[in-house]
Each structure stands twice: as C-alpha cells, then as structure tokens.
Tab-separated table of C-alpha atoms and ligand atoms in Angstrom:
chain	number	residue	atom	x	y	z
A	1	MET	CA	31.872	36.411	32.878
A	2	ARG	CA	30.560	32.529	32.415
A	3	ASP	CA	28.711	30.516	34.600
A	4	ILE	CA	30.510	26.840	34.996
A	5	ALA	CA	28.644	24.642	37.185
A	6	ILE	CA	30.997	21.745	38.524
A	7	VAL	CA	29.055	18.847	39.706
A	8	GLY	CA	30.571	16.640	42.170
A	9	GLY	CA	33.021	17.937	44.738
A	10	GLY	CA	35.389	15.026	45.141
A	11	PRO	CA	39.146	15.660	45.066
A	12	ALA	CA	38.562	15.933	41.178
A	13	GLY	CA	35.717	18.826	41.251
A	14	ALA	CA	37.102	20.607	44.067
A	15	MET	CA	40.502	20.982	42.774
A	16	CYS	CA	38.614	21.623	39.692
A	17	GLY	CA	37.452	24.641	41.379
A	18	ASN	CA	40.602	25.711	43.037
A	19	ILE	CA	42.361	25.993	39.429
A	20	TRP	CA	39.709	28.460	38.353
A	21	ARG	CA	40.817	30.723	41.057
A	22	ALA	CA	43.435	32.335	38.558
A	23	ARG	CA	40.706	32.888	35.848
A	24	ASP	CA	38.593	35.612	38.294
A	25	ALA	CA	36.721	36.711	35.232
A	26	TRP	CA	34.700	33.061	35.772
A	27	SER	CA	32.089	32.998	37.951
A	28	ARG	CA	31.340	28.896	39.066
A	29	PHE	CA	29.524	27.063	41.572
A	30	MET	CA	29.775	23.509	42.571
A	31	THR	CA	27.287	21.047	44.131
A	32	ASN	CA	28.133	17.744	46.057
A	33	ILE	CA	26.396	15.188	47.872
A	34	TRP	CA	28.464	13.230	50.153
A	35	PRO	CA	31.787	14.774	51.760
A	36	GLY	CA	32.662	11.005	52.940
A	37	LYS	CA	33.245	7.459	51.386
A	38	PRO	CA	34.973	4.777	51.863
A	39	CYS	CA	38.684	5.040	51.235
A	40	GLY	CA	42.153	4.459	52.364
A	41	GLY	CA	43.106	8.213	52.095
A	42	GLY	CA	46.699	7.608	51.483
A	43	LEU	CA	48.490	10.378	49.761
A	44	THR	CA	51.702	9.260	47.982
A	45	HIS	CA	55.218	11.188	47.764
A	46	LYS	CA	53.715	12.333	44.089
A	47	ALA	CA	50.715	13.866	45.160
A	48	ILE	CA	52.350	15.733	47.790
A	49	GLN	CA	55.068	17.100	45.759
A	50	ALA	CA	51.999	17.902	43.502
A	51	TYR	CA	50.050	19.822	46.305
A	52	PRO	CA	52.694	20.459	49.326
A	53	PHE	CA	49.683	22.160	51.028
A	54	LEU	CA	48.529	18.574	51.698
A	55	LEU	CA	51.668	17.972	54.062
A	56	ASN	CA	52.115	21.557	55.364
A	57	GLY	CA	48.408	22.759	56.282
A	58	PRO	CA	46.839	22.250	60.002
A	59	TYR	CA	44.373	19.503	59.054
A	60	PRO	CA	44.537	16.489	61.018
A	61	LYS	CA	47.147	13.416	59.197
A	62	LYS	CA	49.312	10.753	60.089
A	63	LEU	CA	52.432	10.215	58.060
A	64	ILE	CA	53.673	6.476	57.280
A	65	ARG	CA	57.494	6.550	57.567
A	66	THR	CA	57.945	2.539	57.648
A	67	VAL	CA	56.023	-0.570	56.059
A	68	GLU	CA	56.446	-3.967	57.217
A	69	LEU	CA	55.441	-6.851	54.472
A	70	ILE	CA	54.250	-9.898	55.967
A	71	SER	CA	54.346	-13.278	53.652
A	72	SER	CA	51.875	-15.947	54.104
A	73	LYS	CA	54.701	-17.912	56.166
A	74	GLY	CA	54.937	-15.186	58.540
A	75	HIS	CA	58.063	-13.538	57.116
A	76	ARG	CA	58.520	-10.401	57.856
A	77	ALA	CA	60.384	-7.022	56.195
A	78	GLN	CA	60.554	-4.119	57.529
A	79	LEU	CA	61.003	-1.076	54.854
A	80	SER	CA	62.082	2.754	55.709
A	81	LEU	CA	60.123	4.801	53.362
A	82	ASP	CA	62.429	7.973	51.799
A	83	HIS	CA	59.460	10.374	51.874
A	84	PRO	CA	56.332	9.385	53.886
A	85	ILE	CA	52.988	8.240	52.612
A	86	VAL	CA	50.244	10.882	54.087
A	87	ILE	CA	47.369	9.439	55.095
A	88	TYR	CA	44.080	11.324	55.883
A	89	SER	CA	40.434	10.393	57.120
A	90	ARG	CA	38.624	10.838	53.746
A	91	THR	CA	36.052	13.532	55.504
A	92	VAL	CA	38.922	15.663	56.381
A	93	LEU	CA	40.479	15.411	52.929
A	94	ASN	CA	37.404	16.216	50.926
A	95	GLY	CA	36.293	18.850	53.903
A	96	LEU	CA	39.712	20.706	53.139
A	97	LEU	CA	39.550	20.590	49.388
A	98	LEU	CA	36.148	21.703	49.432
A	99	GLU	CA	37.186	24.781	51.953
A	100	ARG	CA	40.018	25.825	49.488
A	101	ALA	CA	37.032	25.787	46.320
A	102	GLU	CA	35.272	28.013	48.461
A	103	ALA	CA	38.346	30.351	49.241
A	104	ALA	CA	39.153	30.917	46.061
A	105	GLY	CA	35.230	31.871	44.971
A	106	CYS	CA	33.728	28.451	44.511
A	107	ARG	CA	29.571	28.454	45.805
A	108	VAL	CA	29.488	25.197	47.361
A	109	VAL	CA	25.616	24.197	46.994
A	110	ARG	CA	25.183	20.540	49.120
A	111	SER	CA	22.336	18.954	46.740
A	112	ARG	CA	22.504	16.224	44.469
A	113	VAL	CA	21.979	16.850	40.329
A	114	ASN	CA	19.821	15.055	39.210
A	115	GLN	CA	19.823	15.955	35.641
A	116	ILE	CA	21.488	17.761	33.261
A	117	ASP	CA	19.684	19.003	29.822
A	118	ALA	CA	22.430	20.329	27.187
A	119	ASP	CA	20.210	20.719	24.439
A	120	GLY	CA	19.633	24.234	25.069
A	121	GLU	CA	21.975	27.382	24.056
A	122	ARG	CA	22.766	27.281	27.977
A	123	ALA	CA	23.054	23.967	30.095
A	124	ARG	CA	20.174	23.518	32.512
A	125	LEU	CA	20.757	21.638	35.784
A	126	THR	CA	17.958	19.956	37.797
A	127	VAL	CA	19.397	20.440	41.569
A	128	GLY	CA	16.578	19.062	43.931
A	129	GLU	CA	13.479	21.577	43.377
A	130	ASN	CA	15.615	24.174	41.590
A	131	ARG	CA	16.771	24.942	37.708
A	132	ILE	CA	20.543	26.357	37.462
A	133	ASP	CA	21.511	27.268	34.024
A	134	ALA	CA	25.404	27.334	33.591
A	135	ASP	CA	27.602	28.122	30.327
A	136	PHE	CA	29.660	25.123	31.161
A	137	VAL	CA	29.427	21.760	33.140
A	138	VAL	CA	32.126	19.719	34.406
A	139	ILE	CA	30.879	16.682	35.729
A	140	ALA	CA	33.143	15.214	38.107
A	141	ALA	CA	30.618	13.042	39.859
A	142	GLY	CA	32.777	10.137	40.140
A	143	ALA	CA	33.345	6.666	38.203
A	144	ARG	CA	29.920	5.649	39.022
A	145	ASN	CA	27.412	8.192	38.249
A	146	SER	CA	24.262	8.440	35.998
A	147	LEU	CA	24.313	12.031	34.601
A	148	LEU	CA	25.953	10.927	31.258
A	149	PRO	CA	23.316	9.067	29.610
A	150	ASN	CA	20.772	11.956	29.796
A	151	THR	CA	23.727	14.897	28.862
A	152	ARG	CA	24.658	15.253	25.174
A	153	PRO	CA	27.260	13.238	23.263
A	154	PHE	CA	30.373	14.751	23.625
B	201	LIG	C1	37.553	1.706	48.701
B	201	LIG	C2	38.647	2.629	48.209
B	201	LIG	C3	39.234	3.081	48.807
B	201	LIG	C4	40.856	3.863	47.959
B	201	LIG	N1	41.448	4.618	48.548
B	201	LIG	C5	42.304	5.336	47.915
B	201	LIG	C6	43.507	6.056	48.597
B	201	LIG	O1	44.362	5.266	49.598
B	201	LIG	N2	44.408	6.603	47.948
B	201	LIG	C7	43.747	7.421	46.681
B	201	LIG	O2	44.574	7.897	45.745
B	201	LIG	N3	43.192	7.058	45.934
B	201	LIG	C8	41.892	6.106	46.550
B	201	LIG	N4	40.867	5.255	46.359
B	201	LIG	C9	40.605	6.207	44.816
B	201	LIG	C10	39.907	7.579	45.213
B	201	LIG	O3	39.270	7.436	46.397
B	201	LIG	C11	39.353	8.114	43.920
B	201	LIG	O4	40.549	8.056	42.964
B	201	LIG	C12	38.997	9.587	43.694
B	201	LIG	O5	37.909	9.460	44.978
B	201	LIG	C13	38.102	9.952	43.010
B	201	LIG	O6	38.102	11.532	43.088
B	201	LIG	P1	36.811	12.061	42.039
B	201	LIG	O7	36.721	13.332	42.534
B	201	LIG	O8	36.784	11.920	40.629
B	201	LIG	O9	35.520	11.302	42.368
B	201	LIG	P2	34.693	10.888	44.129
B	201	LIG	O10	35.805	11.082	45.008
B	201	LIG	O11	33.920	9.892	43.495
B	201	LIG	O12	33.460	12.306	43.962
B	201	LIG	C14	32.701	12.247	43.190
B	201	LIG	C15	31.781	12.798	44.077
B	201	LIG	O13	30.105	13.608	43.623
B	201	LIG	C16	29.428	13.426	44.165
B	201	LIG	N5	28.390	13.545	43.190
B	201	LIG	C17	27.862	11.902	42.421
B	201	LIG	N6	27.263	12.047	42.001
B	201	LIG	C18	26.520	13.541	41.950
B	201	LIG	C19	25.459	14.017	41.819
B	201	LIG	N7	24.230	13.427	40.877
B	201	LIG	N8	25.317	15.228	41.908
B	201	LIG	C20	25.973	16.240	43.043
B	201	LIG	N9	26.965	15.548	43.359
B	201	LIG	C21	27.046	14.113	43.189
B	201	LIG	C22	29.840	12.379	44.954
B	201	LIG	O14	28.794	12.498	46.384
B	201	LIG	C23	31.316	12.761	45.781
B	201	LIG	O15	31.215	13.964	46.370
B	201	LIG	C24	40.587	4.301	46.983
B	201	LIG	C25	38.876	4.112	46.145
B	201	LIG	C26	38.055	3.123	46.791
B	201	LIG	C27	36.837	2.594	46.297
C-alpha cells in the first residue's frame, strides 16, 4: 500500500485519480480548493473521443454543431461541424471529474495545501492545520501554483 497525494482537483488531478482506479493496491487522496475557474468549457472532438463519458453522461452540457465566422467588415460564413464541440459549465465539468475520482476511491479533501516538505523519507503536506504524509505527491495545482519552489528539485 502506498499513499499518493494529488494536489489539485482540476482536470489533470481528477483524471489522475481516475487513472489509478486500475491500480487498486494504491490508496490516494487529493485536494482541491476551488472547483470553478474562468474557462470556455469547450471540449474538442479529440477530447470526446478520448473520454466518451463526457458526451454520453447525464450532466448538463451544450452541443455546438455549427459555427459562424464574422469578419471585421461584417462578412459571414457558417460552417457545419462534422463532430460537435461540447460545452460544459466549468463548475459542472470539474464537479463530475471529481465525483468520478471519488467513485474510483479517492478521498477528496477540500482544503488548500500550503506547503510540501519533500526532504524526509515520506513527503509531508501541510493542509490547513493538519500534516499529511504521503509516499508520492502529484502536483496538479494548475499553471500558476506556488508549491514548486518549496519542493525538492526533480
Ligand atoms: C479564460 C480561460 C478559458 C479557457 N477555455 C478553455 C476551453 O474552452 N477548453 C479547454 O479545453 N481549456 C480551456 N482553458 C484551459 C483549461 O482551463 C486548462 O488547460 C485546464 O484547466 C488545466 O487543468 P489543470 O488540472 O492542469 O489545472 P486547473 O484547472 O488550474 O486546476 C488546478 C486545481 O488545483 C487547485 N489548487 C491550486 N493550488 C492549490 C493548493 N495549493 N492546494 C490545493 N489545491 C490547489 C485549484 O483550485 C484548481 O482546482 C481555458 C483557460 C482559461 C484561463
């Protein structure tokens, strides 16, 4: 048994938690501070092909089948898409990915990880008032996160 801490419950962290479903010898938890974020929520055909549950699931979404291009002079062209673009509210998208991670066995802790100390044999995460030890840490806290400077160099 190994403890894996996944920091960040956005698409990367939540899918990471899901992928480990197949390796059930490992226990894991993940943290998340904010499920919403400004985002178009648009998913391309490639994404849908890779993760069909995003099209077939029961969650509310919009399917875009035509797009209209409008030039600065007002010329218009309508295009029909061979495959729809799927648009989610980002809160719904993040929520459903986290639900799947939870269903796969992840324990979701909704608090901020303030620090990661990777100097000891096990990594130690400071989560609010608590300290949590983990054998492995996945940092999926988004492009702009402050955790890397305090961690051991890769
Ligand atoms: C305005 C805008 C529009 C976009 N539109 C689209 C689009 O239409 N389609 C598309 O595919 N992509 C779009 N993107 C890009 C998309 O949002 C990112 O590629 C994607 O969110 C990256 O996922 P991620 O899991 O790596 O990071 P994030 O989604 O940023 O998730 C990181 C998570 O970690 C959490 N976190 C951060 N620090 C900590 C901490 N210290 N402790 C605990 N948790 C922490 C955050 O709260 C967040 O929940 C858009 C981005 C922006 C900014």
